[in-house]
PDB file of C-alpha atoms and ligand atoms in Angstrom:
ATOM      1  CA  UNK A   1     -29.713  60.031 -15.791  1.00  0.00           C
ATOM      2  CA  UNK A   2     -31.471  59.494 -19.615  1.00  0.00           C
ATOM      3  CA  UNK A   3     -28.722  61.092 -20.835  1.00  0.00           C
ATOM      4  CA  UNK A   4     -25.996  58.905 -19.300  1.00  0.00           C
ATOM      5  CA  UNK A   5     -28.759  55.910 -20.277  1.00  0.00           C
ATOM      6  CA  UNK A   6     -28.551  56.840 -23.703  1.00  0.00           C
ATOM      7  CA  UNK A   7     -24.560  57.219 -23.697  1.00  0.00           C
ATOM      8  CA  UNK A   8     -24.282  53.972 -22.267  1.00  0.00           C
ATOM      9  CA  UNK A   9     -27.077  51.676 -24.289  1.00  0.00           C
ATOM     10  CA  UNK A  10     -26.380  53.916 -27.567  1.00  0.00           C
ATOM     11  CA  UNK A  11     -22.727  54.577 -27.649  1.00  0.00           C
ATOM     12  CA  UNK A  12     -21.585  55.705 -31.098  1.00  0.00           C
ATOM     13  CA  UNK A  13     -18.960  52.671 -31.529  1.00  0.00           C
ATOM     14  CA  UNK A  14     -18.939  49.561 -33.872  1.00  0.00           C
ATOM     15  CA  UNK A  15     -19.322  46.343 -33.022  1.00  0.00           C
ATOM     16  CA  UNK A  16     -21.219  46.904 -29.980  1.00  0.00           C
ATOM     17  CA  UNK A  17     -24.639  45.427 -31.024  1.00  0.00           C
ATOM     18  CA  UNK A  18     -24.297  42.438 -28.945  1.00  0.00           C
ATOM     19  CA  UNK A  19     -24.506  41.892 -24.884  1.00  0.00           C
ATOM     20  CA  UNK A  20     -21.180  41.611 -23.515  1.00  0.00           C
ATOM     21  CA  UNK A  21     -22.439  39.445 -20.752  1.00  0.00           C
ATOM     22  CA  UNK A  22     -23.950  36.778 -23.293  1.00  0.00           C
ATOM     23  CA  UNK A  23     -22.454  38.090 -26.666  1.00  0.00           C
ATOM     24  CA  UNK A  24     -25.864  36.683 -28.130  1.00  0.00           C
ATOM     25  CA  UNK A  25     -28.763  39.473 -26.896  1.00  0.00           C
ATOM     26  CA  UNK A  26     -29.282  42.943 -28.150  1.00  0.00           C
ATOM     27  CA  UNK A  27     -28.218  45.316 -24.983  1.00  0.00           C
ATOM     28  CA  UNK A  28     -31.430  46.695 -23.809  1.00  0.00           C
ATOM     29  CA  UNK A  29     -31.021  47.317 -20.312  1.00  0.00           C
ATOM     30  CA  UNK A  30     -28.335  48.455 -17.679  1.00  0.00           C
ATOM     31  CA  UNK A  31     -27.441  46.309 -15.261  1.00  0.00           C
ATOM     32  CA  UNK A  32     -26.054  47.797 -11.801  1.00  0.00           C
ATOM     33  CA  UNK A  33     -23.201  44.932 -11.603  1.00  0.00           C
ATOM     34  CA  UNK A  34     -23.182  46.184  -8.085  1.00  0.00           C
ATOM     35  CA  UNK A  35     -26.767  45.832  -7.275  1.00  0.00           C
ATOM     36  CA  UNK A  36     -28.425  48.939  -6.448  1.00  0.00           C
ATOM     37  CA  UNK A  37     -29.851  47.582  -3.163  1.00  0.00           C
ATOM     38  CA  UNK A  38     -26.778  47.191  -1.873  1.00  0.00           C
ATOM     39  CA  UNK A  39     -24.966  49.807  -3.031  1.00  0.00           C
ATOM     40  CA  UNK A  40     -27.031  53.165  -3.680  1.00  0.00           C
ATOM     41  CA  UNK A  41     -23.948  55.350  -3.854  1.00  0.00           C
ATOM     42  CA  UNK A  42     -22.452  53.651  -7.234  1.00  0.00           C
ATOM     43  CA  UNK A  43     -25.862  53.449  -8.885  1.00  0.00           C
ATOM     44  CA  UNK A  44     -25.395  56.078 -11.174  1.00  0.00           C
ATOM     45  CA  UNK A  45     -21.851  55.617 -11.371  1.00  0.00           C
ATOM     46  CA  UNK A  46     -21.450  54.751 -15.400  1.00  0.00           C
ATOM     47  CA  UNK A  47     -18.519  51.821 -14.635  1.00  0.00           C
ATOM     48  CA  UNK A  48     -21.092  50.540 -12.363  1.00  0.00           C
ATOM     49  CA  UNK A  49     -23.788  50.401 -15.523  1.00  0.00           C
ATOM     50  CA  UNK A  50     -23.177  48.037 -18.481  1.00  0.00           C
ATOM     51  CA  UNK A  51     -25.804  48.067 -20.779  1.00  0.00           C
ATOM     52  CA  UNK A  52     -26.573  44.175 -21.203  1.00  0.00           C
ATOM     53  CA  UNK A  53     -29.555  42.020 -22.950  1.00  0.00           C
ATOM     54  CA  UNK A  54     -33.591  41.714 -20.629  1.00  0.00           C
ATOM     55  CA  UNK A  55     -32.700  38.175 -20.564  1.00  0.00           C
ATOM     56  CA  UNK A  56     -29.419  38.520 -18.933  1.00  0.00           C
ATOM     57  CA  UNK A  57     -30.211  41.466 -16.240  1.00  0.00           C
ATOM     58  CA  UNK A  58     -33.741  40.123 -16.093  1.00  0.00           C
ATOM     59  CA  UNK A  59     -34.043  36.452 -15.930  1.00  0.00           C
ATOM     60  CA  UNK A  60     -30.669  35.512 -15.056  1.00  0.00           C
ATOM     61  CA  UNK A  61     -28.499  37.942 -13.396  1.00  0.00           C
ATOM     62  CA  UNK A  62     -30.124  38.423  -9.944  1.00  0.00           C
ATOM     63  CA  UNK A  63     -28.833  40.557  -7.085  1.00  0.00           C
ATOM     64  CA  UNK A  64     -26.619  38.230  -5.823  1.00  0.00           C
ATOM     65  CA  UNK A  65     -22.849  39.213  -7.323  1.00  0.00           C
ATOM     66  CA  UNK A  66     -20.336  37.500  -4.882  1.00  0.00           C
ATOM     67  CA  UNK A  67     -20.295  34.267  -3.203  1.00  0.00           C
ATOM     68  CA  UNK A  68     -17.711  33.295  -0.662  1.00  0.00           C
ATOM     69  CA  UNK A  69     -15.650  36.300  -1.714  1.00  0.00           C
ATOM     70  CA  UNK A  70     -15.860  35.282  -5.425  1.00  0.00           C
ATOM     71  CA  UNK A  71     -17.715  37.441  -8.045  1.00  0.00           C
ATOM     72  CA  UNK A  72     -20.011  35.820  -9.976  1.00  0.00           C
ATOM     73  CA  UNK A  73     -19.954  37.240 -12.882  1.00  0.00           C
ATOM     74  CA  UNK A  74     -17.124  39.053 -15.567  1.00  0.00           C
ATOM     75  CA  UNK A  75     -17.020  42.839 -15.464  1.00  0.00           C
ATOM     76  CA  UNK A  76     -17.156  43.787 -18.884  1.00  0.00           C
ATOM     77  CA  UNK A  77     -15.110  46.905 -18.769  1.00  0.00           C
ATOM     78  CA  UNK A  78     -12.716  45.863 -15.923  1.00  0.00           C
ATOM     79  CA  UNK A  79     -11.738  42.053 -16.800  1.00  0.00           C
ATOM     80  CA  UNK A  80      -9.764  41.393 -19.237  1.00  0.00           C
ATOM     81  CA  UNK A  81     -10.515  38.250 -21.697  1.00  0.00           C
ATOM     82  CA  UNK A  82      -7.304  36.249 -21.809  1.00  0.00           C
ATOM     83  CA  UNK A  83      -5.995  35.235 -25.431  1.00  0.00           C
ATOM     84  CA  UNK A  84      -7.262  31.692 -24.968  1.00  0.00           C
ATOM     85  CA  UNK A  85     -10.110  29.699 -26.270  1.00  0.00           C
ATOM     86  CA  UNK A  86     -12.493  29.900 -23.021  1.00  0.00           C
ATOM     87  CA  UNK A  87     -15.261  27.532 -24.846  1.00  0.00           C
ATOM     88  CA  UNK A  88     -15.338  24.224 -26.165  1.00  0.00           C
ATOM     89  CA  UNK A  89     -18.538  22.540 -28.022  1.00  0.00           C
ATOM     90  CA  UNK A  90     -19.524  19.246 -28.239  1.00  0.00           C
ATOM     91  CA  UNK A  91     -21.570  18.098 -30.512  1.00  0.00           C
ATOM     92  CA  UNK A  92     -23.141  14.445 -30.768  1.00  0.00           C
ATOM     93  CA  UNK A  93     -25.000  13.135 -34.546  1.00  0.00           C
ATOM     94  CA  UNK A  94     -27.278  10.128 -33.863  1.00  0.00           C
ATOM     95  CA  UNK A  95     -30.566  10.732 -35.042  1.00  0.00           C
ATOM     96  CA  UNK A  96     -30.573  14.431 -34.620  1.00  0.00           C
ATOM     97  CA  UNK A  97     -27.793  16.712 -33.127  1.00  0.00           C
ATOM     98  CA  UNK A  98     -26.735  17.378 -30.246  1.00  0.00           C
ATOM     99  CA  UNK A  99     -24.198  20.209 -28.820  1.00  0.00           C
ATOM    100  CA  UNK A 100     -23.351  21.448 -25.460  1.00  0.00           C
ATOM    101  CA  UNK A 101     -21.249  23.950 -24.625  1.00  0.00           C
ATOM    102  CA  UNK A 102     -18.718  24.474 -21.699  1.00  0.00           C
ATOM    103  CA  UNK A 103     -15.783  26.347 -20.348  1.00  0.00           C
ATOM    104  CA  UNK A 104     -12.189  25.942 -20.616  1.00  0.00           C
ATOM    105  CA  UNK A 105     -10.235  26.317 -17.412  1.00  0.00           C
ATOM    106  CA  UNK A 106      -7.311  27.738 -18.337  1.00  0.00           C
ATOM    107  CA  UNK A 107      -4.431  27.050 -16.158  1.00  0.00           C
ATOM    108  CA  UNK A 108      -2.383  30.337 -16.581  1.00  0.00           C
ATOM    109  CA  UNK A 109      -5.757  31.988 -15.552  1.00  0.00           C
ATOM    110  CA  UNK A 110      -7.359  30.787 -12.249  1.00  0.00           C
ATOM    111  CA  UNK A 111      -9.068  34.326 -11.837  1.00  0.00           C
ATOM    112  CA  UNK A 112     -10.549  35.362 -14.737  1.00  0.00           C
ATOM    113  CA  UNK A 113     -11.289  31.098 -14.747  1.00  0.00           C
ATOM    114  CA  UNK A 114     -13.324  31.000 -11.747  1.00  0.00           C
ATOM    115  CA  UNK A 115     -15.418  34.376 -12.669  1.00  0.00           C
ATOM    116  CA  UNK A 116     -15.971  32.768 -16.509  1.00  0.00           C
ATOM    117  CA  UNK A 117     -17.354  29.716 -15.232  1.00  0.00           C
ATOM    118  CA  UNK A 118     -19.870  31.531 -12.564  1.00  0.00           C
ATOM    119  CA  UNK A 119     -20.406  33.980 -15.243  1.00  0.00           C
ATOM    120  CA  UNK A 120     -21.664  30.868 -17.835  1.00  0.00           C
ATOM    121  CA  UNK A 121     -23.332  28.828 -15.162  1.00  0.00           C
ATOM    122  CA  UNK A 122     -25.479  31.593 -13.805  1.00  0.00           C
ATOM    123  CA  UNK A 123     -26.599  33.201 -17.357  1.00  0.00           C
ATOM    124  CA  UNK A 124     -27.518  29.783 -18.069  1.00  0.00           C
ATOM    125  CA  UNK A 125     -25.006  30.165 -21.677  1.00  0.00           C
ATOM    126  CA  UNK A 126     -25.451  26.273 -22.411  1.00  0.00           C
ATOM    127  CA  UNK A 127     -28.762  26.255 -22.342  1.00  0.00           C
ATOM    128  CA  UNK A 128     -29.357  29.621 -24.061  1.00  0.00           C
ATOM    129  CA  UNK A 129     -26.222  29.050 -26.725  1.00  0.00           C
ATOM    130  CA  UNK A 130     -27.881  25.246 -27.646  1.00  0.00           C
ATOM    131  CA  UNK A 131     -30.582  27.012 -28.715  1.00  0.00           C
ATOM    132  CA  UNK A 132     -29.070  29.763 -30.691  1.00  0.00           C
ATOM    133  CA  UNK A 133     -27.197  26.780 -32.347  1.00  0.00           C
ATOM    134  CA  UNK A 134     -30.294  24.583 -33.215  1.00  0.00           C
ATOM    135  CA  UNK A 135     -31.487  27.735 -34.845  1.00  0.00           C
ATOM    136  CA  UNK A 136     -28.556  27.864 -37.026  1.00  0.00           C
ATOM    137  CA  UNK A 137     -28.761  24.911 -38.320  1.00  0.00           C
ATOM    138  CA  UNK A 138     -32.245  24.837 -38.820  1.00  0.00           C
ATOM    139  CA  UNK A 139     -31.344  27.939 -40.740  1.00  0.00           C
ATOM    140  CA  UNK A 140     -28.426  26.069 -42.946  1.00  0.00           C
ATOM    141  CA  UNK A 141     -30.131  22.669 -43.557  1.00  0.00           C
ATOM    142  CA  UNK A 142     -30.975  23.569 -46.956  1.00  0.00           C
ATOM    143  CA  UNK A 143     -27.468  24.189 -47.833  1.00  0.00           C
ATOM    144  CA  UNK A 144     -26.313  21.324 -46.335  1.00  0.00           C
ATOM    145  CA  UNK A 145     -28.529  18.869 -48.083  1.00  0.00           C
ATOM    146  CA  UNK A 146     -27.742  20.895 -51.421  1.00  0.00           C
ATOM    147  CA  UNK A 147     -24.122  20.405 -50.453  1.00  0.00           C
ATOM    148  CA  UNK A 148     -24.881  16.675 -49.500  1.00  0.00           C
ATOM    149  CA  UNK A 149     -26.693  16.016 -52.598  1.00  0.00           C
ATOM    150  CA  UNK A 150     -24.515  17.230 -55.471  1.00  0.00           C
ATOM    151  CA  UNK A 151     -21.850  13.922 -54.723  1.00  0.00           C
ATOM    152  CA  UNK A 152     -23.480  12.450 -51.376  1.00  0.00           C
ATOM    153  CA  UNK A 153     -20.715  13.166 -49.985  1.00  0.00           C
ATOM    154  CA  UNK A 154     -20.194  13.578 -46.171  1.00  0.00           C
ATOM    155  CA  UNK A 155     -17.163  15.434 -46.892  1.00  0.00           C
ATOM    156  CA  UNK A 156     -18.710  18.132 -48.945  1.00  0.00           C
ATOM    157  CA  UNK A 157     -20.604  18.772 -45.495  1.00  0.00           C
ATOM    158  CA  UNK A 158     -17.163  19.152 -43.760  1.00  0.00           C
ATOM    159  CA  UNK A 159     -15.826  21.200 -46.194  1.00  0.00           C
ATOM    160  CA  UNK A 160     -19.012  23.452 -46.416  1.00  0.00           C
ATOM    161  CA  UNK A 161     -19.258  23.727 -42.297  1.00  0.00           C
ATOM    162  CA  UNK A 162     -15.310  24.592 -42.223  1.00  0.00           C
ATOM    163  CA  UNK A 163     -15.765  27.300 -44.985  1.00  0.00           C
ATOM    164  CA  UNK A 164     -18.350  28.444 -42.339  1.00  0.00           C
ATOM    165  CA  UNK A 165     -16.655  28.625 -39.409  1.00  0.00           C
ATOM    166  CA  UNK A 166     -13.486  30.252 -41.412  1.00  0.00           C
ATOM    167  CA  UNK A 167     -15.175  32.988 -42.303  1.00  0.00           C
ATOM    168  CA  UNK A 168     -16.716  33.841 -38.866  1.00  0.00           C
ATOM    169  CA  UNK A 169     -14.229  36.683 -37.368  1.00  0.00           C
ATOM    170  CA  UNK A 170     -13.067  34.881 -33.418  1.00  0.00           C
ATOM    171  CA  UNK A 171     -14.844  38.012 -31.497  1.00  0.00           C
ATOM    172  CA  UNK A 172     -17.197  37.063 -28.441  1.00  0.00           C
ATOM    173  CA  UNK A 173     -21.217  37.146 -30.497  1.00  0.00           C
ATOM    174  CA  UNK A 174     -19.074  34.889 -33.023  1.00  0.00           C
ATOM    175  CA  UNK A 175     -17.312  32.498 -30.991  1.00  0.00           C
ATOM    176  CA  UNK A 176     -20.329  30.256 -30.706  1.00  0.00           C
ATOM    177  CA  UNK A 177     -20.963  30.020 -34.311  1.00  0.00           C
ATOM    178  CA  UNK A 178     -17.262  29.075 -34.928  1.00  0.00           C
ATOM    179  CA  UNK A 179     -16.593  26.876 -32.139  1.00  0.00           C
ATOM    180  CA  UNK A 180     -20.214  24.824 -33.205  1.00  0.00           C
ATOM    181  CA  UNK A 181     -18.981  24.688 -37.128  1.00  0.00           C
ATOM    182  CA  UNK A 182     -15.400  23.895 -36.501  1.00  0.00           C
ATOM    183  CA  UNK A 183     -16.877  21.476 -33.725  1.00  0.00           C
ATOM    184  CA  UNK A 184     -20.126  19.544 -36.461  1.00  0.00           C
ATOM    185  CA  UNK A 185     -17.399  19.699 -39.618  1.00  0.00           C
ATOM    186  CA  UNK A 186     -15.231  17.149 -37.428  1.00  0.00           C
ATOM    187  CA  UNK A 187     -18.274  14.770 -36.234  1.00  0.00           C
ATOM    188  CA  UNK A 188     -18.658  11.826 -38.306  1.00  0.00           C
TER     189      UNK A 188
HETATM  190 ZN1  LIG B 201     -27.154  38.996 -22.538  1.00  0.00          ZN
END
């Protein structure tokens, strides 16, 4: 079993530093999609254990998987992510900024839809992807005013945040930085 552990939470592949079921965590835990309770015979079964974030298996995930017939949440080796934007953000400048994030139904893809928006409703990905996107641009608000300050120019900022989002690649842990900079550089 700590050798299949160790296949699964250290596989020797790129790009898999992030939590598939959040795309923001560092995967530190397998998660028995199929909870273990209720199904002992699949709980060393690998396909049965994707190695996800503590906040996600921990705080978030729960045993309960199906509802009505429905899963709950996305597979991550079974389901396949549709070409499609999935995520919108939107983001609200008064006296300090505001985003929120939510899904995209996708008509083509009632399915993979109805799982998505489970999936982001009961990981709590608003909440948790707000605050990864206050930290950014804690993190950038030197730039910006540097930016800002060399012609006061609100533009500038637009310019800078698009640069930004351009050169974030579209992949899952990046998605939320894009969609937030393509999302701010359009806010007046
Ligand atoms: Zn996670």
């Amino acid at each position: 079993m700590s050798a299949l552990r160790d296949e699964l939470l250290y596989p020797e592949l790129e790009d898999f530093d992030e939590c598939p079921y959040c795309g923001i965590g560092e995967p530190t835990t397998l998660d028995h999609y199929l909870p273990k309770e209720e199904f002992p015979e699949f709980s060393v079964l690998s396909t049965n254990l994707i190695p996800v974030c503590g906040v996600c298996n921990s705080n978030y995930k729960g045993r309960i998987w199906i509802k009505n017939g429905n899963r709950l949440f996305l597979h991550t080796y079974y389901d396949q992510f549709p070409d499609e934007y999935l995520l919108e953000a939107s983001v609200t400048v008064t006296n300090k900024v505001v985003i929120n994030f939510s899904t995209i139904f996708v008509a083509a893809e009632p399915y993979f839809c109805n799982i998505f928006n489970h999936h982001f409703d009961k990981l709590c990905l608003n909440k948790r992807y707000k605050r990864k996107a206050s930290a950014e641009i804690i993190r950038k608000r030197r730039s910006l005013e540097r930016v800002y300050r060399r012609n006061n120019s609100a533009n500038d900022i637009s310019n800078f945040l698009r640069e930004e989002a351009n050169g974030l690649e579209i992949d899952y842990s990046k998605i939320i930085g894009k969609l937030f900079y393509i999302e701010l550089c359009q806010t007046q």
